[in-house]
Amino acid sequence: FMRREVDLPFYDPNPLRVLPIYNREALKFLYHVERFGENGEKLKALIDKLDFAGGNREVANVILDSILGTKSGGVYDKFARFLRNIQVIEKMSLSAIPNLFQGVSGISLLLDPRIAFQSRRMVKKNYKEVLDWATRVGQNPELATLFTEDVGDIARKFLGAVQFTKTEVNNYILSATAGKIGALNYFEKLKKNPNDKFARRKLEQLDVDPERALKHGFLTETDLVMASNRAWRESQGIPDVLRSPHRWLGIPLSDPIGKLIFQFKSVAFNQTRLIWENAIKDVRYGRVSGLLTLLILFPILGELVQDMKAILQWKHRPRGWILRYLDNFQGMFGFGLISDLYYQSKYGISGGPT
């Protein structure tokens, strides 16, 4: 079989072609993360040292962008970025409304509603402390936003004006706090009962090795940082290089067209996976709080979201209780990819009517 010279976003039924490409890219990514950091942080730190020593920072940045595939600077990249900016402005005018509740709903589903609200209280009570922790996790909270990366100034200012950026930053701080609390909580349960399969599963979901942690008798700061970062990514639908659908199509996420195609689809995909893993599969471990969160908390929050959007859009809402429930559920993206496909077919846009 000859490998494809160009990776196109179409279905390829032959695993003999797809799997080798996936494995190669996955191994390459893991090596780069270990050597250079997930987003090239170690290389960027070297550039800072080079600049301090009197080197040419501008040339070094061009080389780094070329290595990481973060910026091509050509017409191809500029056109793709222009289209991404249009998508942001077209689709996200009211996205700050559901985003107000995304932190609580995502953490409630991933970990537990009690952990979500405990984290929210901690953020209100000790904001400076949790802000410091969120920064130590590895992201500047002001930059930890999904749609403000690699877009133009107009789109960035638009997201700031509609308060999306502010809600995204707050969700990052909340989820980073919840990741730490959740890891400590489930580790205590595992210490009391080493056979607790559910606690073990949750720690593994937070990128914590249960066996190593039990052997040491405590969670290291690295464990807590990893847990916070994973809680943020999982609960907020942040694209993950090894857990994103773009790998199935052979399109690098750093590619300008890859960014355009998956600018919103990755969120729908990750929301679907979050629901499946924590509302459906958790039932097998005797935990139904995830399913109850999905069926009860999501529609309650969705009622607020859809009411606010209806007022701003001067639209009537469904009156029958079944249609109302489904509309509320839809408002919090409770159907994942199905929600995305519904909005796509009904309104001609991805991510919902805004």
Short mmCIF file of C-alpha atoms in Angstrom, two decimals:
data_model
loop_
_atom_site.label_atom_id
_atom_site.label_comp_id
_atom_site.label_asym_id
_atom_site.label_seq_id
_atom_site.Cartn_x
_atom_site.Cartn_y
_atom_site.Cartn_z
CA PHE A 1 0.00 0.00 0.00
CA MET A 2 1.30 3.43 -0.91
CA ARG A 3 1.02 6.13 1.74
CA ARG A 4 -1.08 9.12 0.82
CA GLU A 5 0.95 12.12 -0.32
CA VAL A 6 -1.75 14.54 0.84
CA ASP A 7 -3.91 13.98 3.94
CA LEU A 8 -7.45 15.01 3.07
CA PRO A 9 -10.30 15.26 5.62
CA PHE A 10 -12.22 12.30 4.24
CA TYR A 11 -13.00 8.89 5.62
CA ASP A 12 -10.33 6.29 4.94
CA PRO A 13 -11.58 2.73 5.60
CA ASN A 14 -8.16 1.08 5.37
CA PRO A 15 -6.48 0.73 8.81
CA LEU A 16 -3.25 -0.31 7.12
CA ARG A 17 -2.93 3.27 5.92
CA VAL A 18 -4.45 5.10 8.87
CA LEU A 19 -2.88 3.36 11.89
CA PRO A 20 0.79 3.72 10.85
CA ILE A 21 0.28 7.45 10.29
CA TYR A 22 -1.50 7.83 13.64
CA ASN A 23 1.15 5.86 15.53
CA ARG A 24 3.98 7.77 13.94
CA GLU A 25 2.42 11.15 14.77
CA ALA A 26 1.55 10.07 18.33
CA LEU A 27 5.08 8.86 19.04
CA LYS A 28 6.53 12.02 17.52
CA PHE A 29 4.27 14.14 19.72
CA LEU A 30 5.16 12.24 22.90
CA TYR A 31 8.85 12.66 22.14
CA HIS A 32 8.42 16.40 21.52
CA VAL A 33 6.47 16.84 24.76
CA GLU A 34 9.15 15.04 26.78
CA ARG A 35 11.98 16.93 25.09
CA PHE A 36 10.54 20.38 24.48
CA GLY A 37 7.29 20.68 26.51
CA GLU A 38 3.70 20.31 25.24
CA ASN A 39 3.69 23.74 23.58
CA GLY A 40 7.42 24.19 23.20
CA GLU A 41 7.81 25.83 26.61
CA LYS A 42 11.38 24.55 27.05
CA LEU A 43 12.41 25.89 23.65
CA LYS A 44 10.83 29.25 24.43
CA ALA A 45 12.75 29.37 27.70
CA LEU A 46 15.97 28.82 25.72
CA ILE A 47 15.05 31.75 23.47
CA ASP A 48 14.69 33.95 26.56
CA LYS A 49 18.20 32.93 27.61
CA LEU A 50 19.50 33.54 24.10
CA ASP A 51 17.93 37.02 24.08
CA PHE A 52 19.44 37.78 27.48
CA ALA A 53 22.88 36.73 26.16
CA GLY A 54 22.57 39.15 23.25
CA GLY A 55 21.38 36.74 20.54
CA ASN A 56 18.91 37.49 17.76
CA ARG A 57 15.51 36.74 19.29
CA GLU A 58 13.56 37.49 16.09
CA VAL A 59 15.47 34.94 14.02
CA ALA A 60 15.21 32.36 16.81
CA ASN A 61 11.42 32.86 16.97
CA VAL A 62 11.09 32.33 13.22
CA ILE A 63 13.03 29.06 13.51
CA LEU A 64 10.95 27.97 16.52
CA ASP A 65 7.67 28.71 14.73
CA SER A 66 8.87 26.67 11.79
CA ILE A 67 9.79 23.72 14.03
CA LEU A 68 6.51 23.78 15.98
CA GLY A 69 4.35 24.55 12.95
CA THR A 70 2.74 27.45 14.78
CA LYS A 71 3.12 30.13 12.15
CA SER A 72 3.74 29.92 8.43
CA GLY A 73 3.28 33.60 7.63
CA GLY A 74 2.19 32.89 4.04
CA VAL A 75 -1.01 33.63 2.14
CA TYR A 76 -2.29 30.15 3.07
CA ASP A 77 -1.99 30.86 6.80
CA LYS A 78 -3.37 34.40 6.55
CA PHE A 79 -6.44 33.25 4.61
CA ALA A 80 -7.14 30.43 7.09
CA ARG A 81 -6.77 32.84 10.00
CA PHE A 82 -9.16 35.29 8.30
CA LEU A 83 -11.78 32.53 8.02
CA ARG A 84 -11.27 31.56 11.68
CA ASN A 85 -11.83 35.18 12.70
CA ILE A 86 -15.09 35.24 10.74
CA GLN A 87 -16.21 32.02 12.45
CA VAL A 88 -15.50 33.46 15.89
CA ILE A 89 -17.46 36.66 15.28
CA GLU A 90 -20.32 34.84 13.54
CA LYS A 91 -20.85 32.11 16.11
CA MET A 92 -19.85 33.43 19.50
CA SER A 93 -21.77 36.62 20.21
CA LEU A 94 -23.79 34.93 22.99
CA SER A 95 -21.37 32.16 23.92
CA ALA A 96 -20.45 33.85 27.19
CA ILE A 97 -23.92 32.92 28.53
CA PRO A 98 -23.55 29.11 28.51
CA ASN A 99 -19.88 29.60 29.33
CA LEU A 100 -20.91 31.16 32.65
CA PHE A 101 -21.99 27.69 33.79
CA GLN A 102 -19.53 25.53 31.85
CA GLY A 103 -17.07 25.42 34.73
CA VAL A 104 -19.57 24.10 37.28
CA SER A 105 -21.30 21.71 34.87
CA GLY A 106 -18.07 20.28 33.46
CA ILE A 107 -16.44 19.73 36.85
CA SER A 108 -19.67 18.27 38.27
CA LEU A 109 -19.72 15.75 35.45
CA LEU A 110 -16.01 14.93 35.52
CA LEU A 111 -15.52 14.75 39.29
CA ASP A 112 -18.54 15.44 41.49
CA PRO A 113 -21.02 18.31 42.03
CA ARG A 114 -19.75 18.69 45.62
CA ILE A 115 -16.20 19.19 44.37
CA ALA A 116 -17.44 21.71 41.80
CA PHE A 117 -19.24 23.86 44.38
CA GLN A 118 -16.46 23.44 46.94
CA SER A 119 -14.03 24.74 44.33
CA ARG A 120 -16.33 27.64 43.54
CA ARG A 121 -16.45 28.62 47.21
CA MET A 122 -12.67 28.41 47.45
CA VAL A 123 -12.25 30.65 44.40
CA LYS A 124 -14.51 33.27 45.98
CA LYS A 125 -12.87 33.02 49.39
CA ASN A 126 -9.18 32.74 48.43
CA TYR A 127 -8.98 34.18 44.93
CA LYS A 128 -5.34 35.23 45.09
CA GLU A 129 -4.28 31.80 46.32
CA VAL A 130 -6.17 29.89 43.61
CA LEU A 131 -4.97 32.36 40.97
CA ASP A 132 -1.37 31.65 41.99
CA TRP A 133 -2.06 27.92 41.78
CA ALA A 134 -3.70 28.22 38.36
CA THR A 135 -0.64 30.09 37.11
CA ARG A 136 1.68 27.41 38.50
CA VAL A 137 -0.30 24.72 36.71
CA GLY A 138 1.41 25.91 33.55
CA GLN A 139 -0.96 28.37 31.92
CA ASN A 140 -1.23 32.10 32.29
CA PRO A 141 -4.95 32.41 33.16
CA GLU A 142 -5.24 35.38 30.80
CA LEU A 143 -4.08 33.13 27.94
CA ALA A 144 -5.91 29.93 28.95
CA THR A 145 -8.74 30.49 26.52
CA LEU A 146 -9.75 28.17 23.75
CA PHE A 147 -10.76 30.54 20.99
CA THR A 148 -8.49 33.54 21.57
CA GLU A 149 -5.38 31.66 20.49
CA ASP A 150 -4.12 32.40 17.00
CA VAL A 151 -6.94 34.73 15.95
CA GLY A 152 -6.76 38.34 14.84
CA ASP A 153 -7.04 41.40 17.02
CA ILE A 154 -10.60 42.08 15.87
CA ALA A 155 -11.82 38.62 16.91
CA ARG A 156 -9.86 38.83 20.18
CA LYS A 157 -11.39 42.23 20.99
CA PHE A 158 -14.82 40.90 20.03
CA LEU A 159 -14.52 37.99 22.48
CA GLY A 160 -13.41 40.41 25.16
CA ALA A 161 -16.33 42.74 24.44
CA VAL A 162 -18.95 39.97 24.72
CA GLN A 163 -17.30 38.82 27.99
CA PHE A 164 -16.41 35.38 26.62
CA THR A 165 -12.73 35.76 27.47
CA LYS A 166 -13.53 36.69 31.06
CA THR A 167 -15.79 33.67 31.57
CA GLU A 168 -13.20 31.39 29.96
CA VAL A 169 -10.49 32.63 32.33
CA ASN A 170 -12.80 32.11 35.32
CA ASN A 171 -13.57 28.57 34.16
CA TYR A 172 -9.87 27.83 33.85
CA ILE A 173 -9.18 29.01 37.41
CA LEU A 174 -12.18 27.05 38.72
CA SER A 175 -11.28 23.80 36.94
CA ALA A 176 -7.60 24.03 37.92
CA THR A 177 -8.69 24.41 41.54
CA ALA A 178 -11.14 21.52 41.23
CA GLY A 179 -8.49 19.25 39.73
CA LYS A 180 -6.31 19.69 42.80
CA ILE A 181 -9.22 19.20 45.24
CA GLY A 182 -10.53 16.22 43.29
CA ALA A 183 -7.14 14.47 43.21
CA LEU A 184 -6.67 14.91 46.96
CA ASN A 185 -10.24 13.79 47.62
CA TYR A 186 -10.07 10.59 45.58
CA PHE A 187 -6.58 9.76 46.84
CA GLU A 188 -7.82 9.87 50.43
CA LYS A 189 -10.59 7.46 49.47
CA LEU A 190 -8.08 5.18 47.79
CA LYS A 191 -5.83 5.19 50.86
CA LYS A 192 -8.74 4.12 53.03
CA ASN A 193 -9.73 1.43 50.55
CA PRO A 194 -7.03 0.44 48.01
CA ASN A 195 -9.65 -1.68 46.22
CA ASP A 196 -11.85 1.32 45.46
CA LYS A 197 -12.03 0.97 41.67
CA PHE A 198 -13.92 4.21 41.17
CA ALA A 199 -11.39 6.33 43.09
CA ARG A 200 -8.63 4.62 41.13
CA ARG A 201 -10.42 5.38 37.86
CA LYS A 202 -10.85 9.06 38.71
CA LEU A 203 -7.18 9.44 39.62
CA GLU A 204 -6.20 7.84 36.33
CA GLN A 205 -8.52 10.24 34.52
CA LEU A 206 -6.61 13.07 36.21
CA ASP A 207 -3.27 11.67 34.99
CA VAL A 208 -2.29 10.47 38.47
CA ASP A 209 -0.67 7.03 38.83
CA PRO A 210 -2.61 5.39 41.73
CA GLU A 211 -0.01 2.69 42.42
CA ARG A 212 2.89 5.09 42.60
CA ALA A 213 0.91 7.51 44.77
CA LEU A 214 -0.05 4.70 47.18
CA LYS A 215 3.55 3.56 47.34
CA HIS A 216 4.71 7.06 48.31
CA GLY A 217 1.76 7.64 50.59
CA PHE A 218 1.07 11.14 49.24
CA LEU A 219 0.51 13.14 46.06
CA THR A 220 3.46 15.15 44.81
CA GLU A 221 3.10 18.68 43.50
CA THR A 222 3.66 17.28 40.01
CA ASP A 223 0.68 14.97 40.55
CA LEU A 224 -1.49 17.90 41.57
CA VAL A 225 -0.32 20.04 38.66
CA MET A 226 -1.07 17.22 36.22
CA ALA A 227 -4.50 16.70 37.82
CA SER A 228 -5.34 20.39 37.57
CA ASN A 229 -4.28 20.61 33.95
CA ARG A 230 -6.23 17.49 33.02
CA ALA A 231 -9.34 18.66 34.89
CA TRP A 232 -9.22 21.91 32.92
CA ARG A 233 -8.85 20.17 29.57
CA GLU A 234 -11.45 17.48 30.22
CA SER A 235 -14.15 19.63 31.81
CA GLN A 236 -13.85 22.54 29.37
CA GLY A 237 -13.48 20.52 26.17
CA ILE A 238 -9.99 21.82 25.44
CA PRO A 239 -8.51 20.01 22.41
CA ASP A 240 -5.87 17.45 23.32
CA VAL A 241 -3.40 16.39 20.67
CA LEU A 242 -3.83 12.68 21.42
CA ARG A 243 -7.55 12.82 22.28
CA SER A 244 -8.90 14.87 19.40
CA PRO A 245 -10.67 13.77 16.21
CA HIS A 246 -8.20 15.59 13.97
CA ARG A 247 -5.83 12.63 14.39
CA TRP A 248 -8.34 10.35 12.70
CA LEU A 249 -8.17 12.48 9.56
CA GLY A 250 -4.41 12.88 9.47
CA ILE A 251 -4.55 16.68 9.71
CA PRO A 252 -2.08 18.31 12.13
CA LEU A 253 -3.84 20.53 14.67
CA SER A 254 -1.12 23.14 14.11
CA ASP A 255 -1.93 23.26 10.39
CA PRO A 256 -3.93 26.41 9.47
CA ILE A 257 -6.67 24.40 7.76
CA GLY A 258 -6.67 21.90 10.64
CA LYS A 259 -7.27 24.78 13.03
CA LEU A 260 -10.11 26.04 10.86
CA ILE A 261 -11.86 22.67 10.55
CA PHE A 262 -11.58 21.77 14.25
CA GLN A 263 -12.02 25.25 15.72
CA PHE A 264 -15.43 24.25 17.08
CA LYS A 265 -15.75 20.54 16.27
CA SER A 266 -13.12 19.56 18.84
CA VAL A 267 -15.28 21.06 21.60
CA ALA A 268 -18.32 19.05 20.50
CA PHE A 269 -16.20 15.90 20.24
CA ASN A 270 -14.65 16.39 23.69
CA GLN A 271 -18.03 17.21 25.25
CA THR A 272 -19.38 13.94 23.85
CA ARG A 273 -16.43 12.03 25.27
CA LEU A 274 -16.83 13.77 28.65
CA ILE A 275 -20.49 12.70 28.80
CA TRP A 276 -19.74 9.14 27.71
CA GLU A 277 -16.88 8.62 30.14
CA ASN A 278 -18.44 10.24 33.20
CA ALA A 279 -22.21 9.92 32.83
CA ILE A 280 -22.48 6.56 31.06
CA LYS A 281 -19.38 4.47 31.80
CA ASP A 282 -19.20 5.55 35.47
CA VAL A 283 -22.49 3.73 36.11
CA ARG A 284 -20.58 0.46 35.77
CA TYR A 285 -18.52 1.51 38.78
CA GLY A 286 -21.61 2.17 40.88
CA ARG A 287 -21.48 5.94 40.47
CA VAL A 288 -24.69 7.56 39.23
CA SER A 289 -23.95 11.16 40.22
CA GLY A 290 -22.52 11.79 36.75
CA LEU A 291 -25.72 10.59 35.08
CA LEU A 292 -27.87 12.56 37.53
CA THR A 293 -25.73 15.65 36.87
CA LEU A 294 -26.37 15.25 33.16
CA LEU A 295 -30.11 14.66 33.50
CA ILE A 296 -30.85 17.17 36.29
CA LEU A 297 -28.15 19.85 36.64
CA PHE A 298 -27.68 20.38 32.89
CA PRO A 299 -31.37 21.16 32.23
CA ILE A 300 -31.55 23.44 35.30
CA LEU A 301 -28.56 25.47 34.12
CA GLY A 302 -29.88 25.24 30.56
CA GLU A 303 -33.14 26.91 31.65
CA LEU A 304 -31.16 29.97 32.74
CA VAL A 305 -29.03 29.94 29.62
CA GLN A 306 -31.92 29.59 27.17
CA ASP A 307 -34.02 32.19 28.99
CA MET A 308 -31.22 34.78 28.78
CA LYS A 309 -30.57 34.01 25.11
CA ALA A 310 -34.29 34.16 24.29
CA ILE A 311 -34.59 37.59 25.91
CA LEU A 312 -31.59 38.95 24.00
CA GLN A 313 -32.76 37.43 20.72
CA TRP A 314 -36.46 38.26 21.16
CA LYS A 315 -37.43 34.63 20.61
CA HIS A 316 -40.17 32.48 22.10
CA ARG A 317 -39.23 29.33 23.93
CA PRO A 318 -40.99 25.91 23.76
CA ARG A 319 -43.99 25.64 26.09
CA GLY A 320 -44.52 21.90 26.40
CA TRP A 321 -42.49 20.44 29.30
CA ILE A 322 -40.84 17.74 27.18
CA LEU A 323 -39.72 20.17 24.49
CA ARG A 324 -38.69 22.63 27.19
CA TYR A 325 -36.58 20.00 28.95
CA LEU A 326 -34.88 19.01 25.69
CA ASP A 327 -34.27 22.66 24.81
CA ASN A 328 -32.70 23.26 28.23
CA PHE A 329 -30.59 20.15 27.84
CA GLN A 330 -29.53 21.33 24.41
CA GLY A 331 -28.62 24.74 25.84
CA MET A 332 -25.80 23.18 27.87
CA PHE A 333 -24.65 21.12 24.87
CA GLY A 334 -25.91 18.00 26.64
CA PHE A 335 -26.08 16.02 23.42
CA GLY A 336 -22.45 16.70 22.48
CA LEU A 337 -21.87 16.06 18.76
CA ILE A 338 -25.60 15.56 18.25
CA SER A 339 -26.16 19.11 19.54
CA ASP A 340 -23.57 20.38 17.10
CA LEU A 341 -25.15 18.52 14.15
CA TYR A 342 -28.61 19.79 15.18
CA TYR A 343 -27.48 23.41 15.18
CA GLN A 344 -25.59 22.84 11.93
CA SER A 345 -28.69 21.55 10.16
CA LYS A 346 -31.17 24.01 11.67
CA TYR A 347 -29.17 27.24 11.64
CA GLY A 348 -26.37 26.46 9.21
CA ILE A 349 -23.68 27.08 11.84
CA SER A 350 -21.64 24.95 14.19
CA GLY A 351 -21.86 25.46 17.92
CA GLY A 352 -25.39 26.83 18.12
CA PRO A 353 -27.32 29.95 17.20
CA THR A 354 -25.79 33.10 18.61
#
